[in-house]
Amino acid sequence: MNTPAHVLLAAAAFGSGREARILYAAVLGALAPDASLYLMAGWALWVQNIPPQVVFDELYFSPGWQTVFAIDNSFFLWAGLMLVARASGSAVLTAFSAAGLLHLALDFPLHAGDGRPHFWPASQWVFDSPVSYWDSSHHAMWVAPATVALSVLSFAVLWRRGIGMTGGIVFAVLLGMELWVARQWILFF
């Protein structure tokens, strides 16, 4: 699933219109499992000037990158964080960890050939799903419209909560990004 969709869904599911810090925590929790990819790919592409094909066809699947992805996409680590959040009674940490777990739960069945080792440190096994959020040869033509529909619904939920003008703009930009990226997946992949 695309990162903007993760953010919209998590914000709608776990954010609070009345408490900005809980909404921010849900947004950050939704971003966290993809943060390493953006940082490492951004560094490789724009600082090291490595061609995109090398970054996404070779580096992405390298042992070093996969180790980082294993850590920030580990169901065990995120579940442990959720246990700490619940034990401490922290609504902010609960929103953060719930959003991260939702991200993983949605990614797990939607990565065909490019999944992550979600059960680190117990296992390096990667589920190779028959369904992909971006690859049309693995049903993305069905997944992308469903993801867009969920994103639009999430935006509507957030808007009805009264997220204000700034929040409305931020989430509208995220929805626009999701629409654009889904269009790219459908047209080019």
C-alpha atoms as a printed R data frame, in Angstrom:
    type eleno elety resid chain resno       x       y       z
1   ATOM     1    CA   MET     A     1   0.000   0.000   0.000
2   ATOM     2    CA   ASN     A     2   1.219   3.493  -0.745
3   ATOM     3    CA   THR     A     3   2.419   5.553   2.200
4   ATOM     4    CA   PRO     A     4  -0.198   8.341   1.770
5   ATOM     5    CA   ALA     A     5  -2.951   5.692   2.025
6   ATOM     6    CA   HIS     A     6  -1.351   4.291   5.182
7   ATOM     7    CA   VAL     A     7  -1.343   7.764   6.735
8   ATOM     8    CA   LEU     A     8  -4.939   8.546   5.797
9   ATOM     9    CA   LEU     A     9  -6.224   5.204   7.087
10  ATOM    10    CA   ALA     A    10  -4.277   5.359  10.353
11  ATOM    11    CA   ALA     A    11  -5.255   8.969  11.008
12  ATOM    12    CA   ALA     A    12  -8.924   8.100  10.498
13  ATOM    13    CA   ALA     A    13  -8.690   4.913  12.553
14  ATOM    14    CA   PHE     A    14  -6.559   6.097  15.465
15  ATOM    15    CA   GLY     A    15  -6.335   9.887  15.322
16  ATOM    16    CA   SER     A    16  -8.487  12.146  17.395
17  ATOM    17    CA   GLY     A    17 -10.000  15.338  16.080
18  ATOM    18    CA   ARG     A    18  -9.943  16.798  19.585
19  ATOM    19    CA   GLU     A    19  -6.381  15.913  20.520
20  ATOM    20    CA   ALA     A    20  -3.825  16.908  17.933
21  ATOM    21    CA   ARG     A    21  -1.024  14.982  19.622
22  ATOM    22    CA   ILE     A    22  -2.902  11.696  19.166
23  ATOM    23    CA   LEU     A    23  -3.548  12.497  15.508
24  ATOM    24    CA   TYR     A    24   0.152  13.344  15.038
25  ATOM    25    CA   ALA     A    25   1.138  10.097  16.744
26  ATOM    26    CA   ALA     A    26  -1.108   8.096  14.400
27  ATOM    27    CA   VAL     A    27   0.396   9.880  11.382
28  ATOM    28    CA   LEU     A    28   3.953   9.237  12.574
29  ATOM    29    CA   GLY     A    29   3.166   5.596  13.383
30  ATOM    30    CA   ALA     A    30   1.810   5.109   9.866
31  ATOM    31    CA   LEU     A    31   4.958   6.664   8.380
32  ATOM    32    CA   ALA     A    32   7.492   4.861  10.569
33  ATOM    33    CA   PRO     A    33   7.598   1.475   8.790
34  ATOM    34    CA   ASP     A    34   8.392   3.211   5.469
35  ATOM    35    CA   ALA     A    35  10.758   5.864   6.857
36  ATOM    36    CA   SER     A    36  13.915   3.811   6.339
37  ATOM    37    CA   LEU     A    37  13.022   3.172   2.700
38  ATOM    38    CA   TYR     A    38  12.559   6.892   2.044
39  ATOM    39    CA   LEU     A    39  15.771   7.800   3.853
40  ATOM    40    CA   MET     A    40  17.942   5.117   2.258
41  ATOM    41    CA   ALA     A    41  16.463   5.467  -1.228
42  ATOM    42    CA   GLY     A    42  16.618   9.264  -1.029
43  ATOM    43    CA   TRP     A    43  20.258   9.153   0.024
44  ATOM    44    CA   ALA     A    44  21.138   6.657  -2.707
45  ATOM    45    CA   LEU     A    45  19.241   8.523  -5.434
46  ATOM    46    CA   TRP     A    46  20.010  12.160  -4.650
47  ATOM    47    CA   VAL     A    47  23.264  12.149  -2.701
48  ATOM    48    CA   GLN     A    48  25.049   9.153  -4.195
49  ATOM    49    CA   ASN     A    49  23.443   9.590  -7.642
50  ATOM    50    CA   ILE     A    50  22.727   5.869  -7.961
51  ATOM    51    CA   PRO     A    51  20.281   5.141 -10.799
52  ATOM    52    CA   PRO     A    52  16.722   4.260  -9.719
53  ATOM    53    CA   GLN     A    53  16.925   0.837 -11.353
54  ATOM    54    CA   VAL     A    54  19.939  -0.063  -9.180
55  ATOM    55    CA   VAL     A    55  18.291   1.352  -6.043
56  ATOM    56    CA   PHE     A    56  14.988  -0.487  -6.474
57  ATOM    57    CA   ASP     A    57  16.136  -3.647  -8.265
58  ATOM    58    CA   GLU     A    58  19.377  -4.299  -6.375
59  ATOM    59    CA   LEU     A    59  19.859  -2.231  -3.202
60  ATOM    60    CA   TYR     A    60  16.253  -2.708  -2.087
61  ATOM    61    CA   PHE     A    61  16.804  -6.490  -2.033
62  ATOM    62    CA   SER     A    62  20.343  -6.376  -0.599
63  ATOM    63    CA   PRO     A    63  20.961  -8.018   2.792
64  ATOM    64    CA   GLY     A    64  21.770  -4.672   4.433
65  ATOM    65    CA   TRP     A    65  18.596  -2.940   3.310
66  ATOM    66    CA   GLN     A    66  16.471  -5.995   4.046
67  ATOM    67    CA   THR     A    67  17.870  -6.094   7.593
68  ATOM    68    CA   VAL     A    68  16.776  -2.501   8.185
69  ATOM    69    CA   PHE     A    69  13.337  -3.263   6.697
70  ATOM    70    CA   ALA     A    70  13.078  -6.338   8.920
71  ATOM    71    CA   ILE     A    71  13.551  -4.218  12.016
72  ATOM    72    CA   ASP     A    72  11.123  -1.412  11.217
73  ATOM    73    CA   ASN     A    73   8.533  -3.830   9.799
74  ATOM    74    CA   SER     A    74   8.659  -6.431  12.577
75  ATOM    75    CA   PHE     A    75   5.268  -7.478  13.905
76  ATOM    76    CA   PHE     A    76   7.069  -8.533  17.099
77  ATOM    77    CA   LEU     A    77   8.654  -5.121  17.718
78  ATOM    78    CA   TRP     A    78   5.464  -3.212  16.937
79  ATOM    79    CA   ALA     A    79   3.374  -5.584  19.087
80  ATOM    80    CA   GLY     A    80   5.892  -5.147  21.912
81  ATOM    81    CA   LEU     A    81   5.579  -1.395  21.560
82  ATOM    82    CA   MET     A    82   1.794  -1.740  21.701
83  ATOM    83    CA   LEU     A    83   2.083  -3.772  24.920
84  ATOM    84    CA   VAL     A    84   4.252  -1.048  26.449
85  ATOM    85    CA   ALA     A    85   1.755   1.592  25.292
86  ATOM    86    CA   ARG     A    86  -1.194  -0.219  26.819
87  ATOM    87    CA   ALA     A    87   0.657  -1.015  30.051
88  ATOM    88    CA   SER     A    88   1.677   2.622  30.449
89  ATOM    89    CA   GLY     A    89  -1.755   3.939  29.553
90  ATOM    90    CA   SER     A    90  -0.271   6.306  26.998
91  ATOM    91    CA   ALA     A    91  -2.877   7.273  24.387
92  ATOM    92    CA   VAL     A    92  -0.161   8.841  22.239
93  ATOM    93    CA   LEU     A    93   2.033   5.720  22.211
94  ATOM    94    CA   THR     A    94  -1.063   3.571  21.655
95  ATOM    95    CA   ALA     A    95  -2.050   5.607  18.577
96  ATOM    96    CA   PHE     A    96   1.540   5.455  17.280
97  ATOM    97    CA   SER     A    97   1.919   1.701  17.731
98  ATOM    98    CA   ALA     A    98  -1.603   0.906  16.498
99  ATOM    99    CA   ALA     A    99  -0.915   2.886  13.328
100 ATOM   100    CA   GLY     A   100   2.364   1.008  12.804
101 ATOM   101    CA   LEU     A   101   0.638  -2.334  13.303
102 ATOM   102    CA   LEU     A   102  -2.123  -1.345  10.865
103 ATOM   103    CA   HIS     A   103   0.558  -0.413   8.337
104 ATOM   104    CA   LEU     A   104   2.172  -3.851   8.661
105 ATOM   105    CA   ALA     A   105  -1.166  -5.677   8.576
106 ATOM   106    CA   LEU     A   106  -2.061  -3.936   5.314
107 ATOM   107    CA   ASP     A   107   1.376  -4.369   3.748
108 ATOM   108    CA   PHE     A   108   1.713  -8.059   4.577
109 ATOM   109    CA   PRO     A   109  -0.887  -9.319   2.046
110 ATOM   110    CA   LEU     A   110  -0.105  -6.717  -0.626
111 ATOM   111    CA   HIS     A   111   3.564  -7.307  -1.511
112 ATOM   112    CA   ALA     A   112   4.149  -9.714  -4.373
113 ATOM   113    CA   GLY     A   113   7.879 -10.270  -4.795
114 ATOM   114    CA   ASP     A   114   8.889  -7.261  -2.715
115 ATOM   115    CA   GLY     A   115   7.716  -8.120   0.789
116 ATOM   116    CA   ARG     A   116   9.587  -7.649   4.014
117 ATOM   117    CA   PRO     A   117  10.636 -10.085   6.751
118 ATOM   118    CA   HIS     A   118   7.761  -9.175   9.087
119 ATOM   119    CA   PHE     A   119   8.626 -11.799  11.713
120 ATOM   120    CA   TRP     A   120  12.129 -10.591  12.569
121 ATOM   121    CA   PRO     A   121  13.948 -11.490  14.826
122 ATOM   122    CA   ALA     A   122  12.303 -14.924  14.975
123 ATOM   123    CA   SER     A   123  12.521 -15.442  11.225
124 ATOM   124    CA   GLN     A   124  13.838 -13.901   8.010
125 ATOM   125    CA   TRP     A   125  10.930 -15.466   6.086
126 ATOM   126    CA   VAL     A   126   9.174 -13.165   3.627
127 ATOM   127    CA   PHE     A   127   5.610 -13.807   2.534
128 ATOM   128    CA   ASP     A   128   5.416 -13.617  -1.262
129 ATOM   129    CA   SER     A   129   1.809 -12.618  -1.714
130 ATOM   130    CA   PRO     A   130  -0.111 -13.391  -4.898
131 ATOM   131    CA   VAL     A   131  -1.548  -9.858  -4.598
132 ATOM   132    CA   SER     A   132   0.269  -6.553  -5.094
133 ATOM   133    CA   TYR     A   133  -0.738  -2.975  -4.416
134 ATOM   134    CA   TRP     A   134   1.264  -1.742  -7.430
135 ATOM   135    CA   ASP     A   135   1.942  -4.606  -9.862
136 ATOM   136    CA   SER     A   136  -0.911  -5.141 -12.315
137 ATOM   137    CA   SER     A   137   0.310  -8.678 -13.037
138 ATOM   138    CA   HIS     A   138  -0.619  -9.392  -9.396
139 ATOM   139    CA   HIS     A   139  -4.108  -7.846  -9.304
140 ATOM   140    CA   ALA     A   140  -3.185  -4.209  -8.638
141 ATOM   141    CA   MET     A   141  -5.963  -3.197 -11.039
142 ATOM   142    CA   TRP     A   142  -8.348  -4.311  -8.265
143 ATOM   143    CA   VAL     A   143  -6.285  -3.297  -5.263
144 ATOM   144    CA   ALA     A   144  -5.500   0.266  -6.373
145 ATOM   145    CA   PRO     A   145  -9.158   1.368  -6.751
146 ATOM   146    CA   ALA     A   146 -10.023  -0.244  -3.400
147 ATOM   147    CA   THR     A   147  -7.114   1.588  -1.758
148 ATOM   148    CA   VAL     A   148  -8.236   4.868  -3.317
149 ATOM   149    CA   ALA     A   149 -11.786   4.279  -2.083
150 ATOM   150    CA   LEU     A   150 -10.518   3.613   1.463
151 ATOM   151    CA   SER     A   151  -8.371   6.736   1.252
152 ATOM   152    CA   VAL     A   152 -11.320   8.882   0.158
153 ATOM   153    CA   LEU     A   153 -13.450   7.401   2.943
154 ATOM   154    CA   SER     A   154 -10.666   8.085   5.463
155 ATOM   155    CA   PHE     A   155 -10.402  11.684   4.279
156 ATOM   156    CA   ALA     A   156 -14.176  12.079   4.687
157 ATOM   157    CA   VAL     A   157 -13.981  10.696   8.240
158 ATOM   158    CA   LEU     A   158 -11.158  13.088   9.094
159 ATOM   159    CA   TRP     A   159 -12.989  16.041   7.550
160 ATOM   160    CA   ARG     A   160 -16.168  15.260   9.490
161 ATOM   161    CA   ARG     A   161 -14.151  15.174  12.710
162 ATOM   162    CA   GLY     A   162 -13.313  18.806  12.173
163 ATOM   163    CA   ILE     A   163  -9.585  18.683  11.484
164 ATOM   164    CA   GLY     A   164  -9.496  22.369  10.608
165 ATOM   165    CA   MET     A   165  -8.181  24.165   7.566
166 ATOM   166    CA   THR     A   166  -4.516  23.199   8.011
167 ATOM   167    CA   GLY     A   167  -5.366  19.559   8.665
168 ATOM   168    CA   GLY     A   168  -7.779  19.588   5.750
169 ATOM   169    CA   ILE     A   169  -5.073  20.883   3.429
170 ATOM   170    CA   VAL     A   170  -2.481  18.379   4.678
171 ATOM   171    CA   PHE     A   171  -4.827  15.416   4.324
172 ATOM   172    CA   ALA     A   172  -6.146  16.683   0.967
173 ATOM   173    CA   VAL     A   173  -2.552  16.803  -0.296
174 ATOM   174    CA   LEU     A   174  -2.040  13.232   0.952
175 ATOM   175    CA   LEU     A   175  -5.239  12.158  -0.820
176 ATOM   176    CA   GLY     A   176  -4.038  13.874  -3.996
177 ATOM   177    CA   MET     A   177  -0.707  12.057  -3.686
178 ATOM   178    CA   GLU     A   178  -2.524   8.735  -3.269
179 ATOM   179    CA   LEU     A   179  -4.659   9.410  -6.346
180 ATOM   180    CA   TRP     A   180  -1.602  10.374  -8.398
181 ATOM   181    CA   VAL     A   181   0.479   7.387  -7.277
182 ATOM   182    CA   ALA     A   182  -2.402   4.953  -7.860
183 ATOM   183    CA   ARG     A   183  -2.780   6.406 -11.350
184 ATOM   184    CA   GLN     A   184   0.928   5.868 -11.997
185 ATOM   185    CA   TRP     A   185   0.799   2.236 -10.815
186 ATOM   186    CA   ILE     A   186  -2.207   1.523 -13.040
187 ATOM   187    CA   LEU     A   187  -0.800   3.256 -16.137
188 ATOM   188    CA   PHE     A   188   2.829   2.126 -15.920
189 ATOM   189    CA   PHE     A   189   2.949  -1.088 -13.905
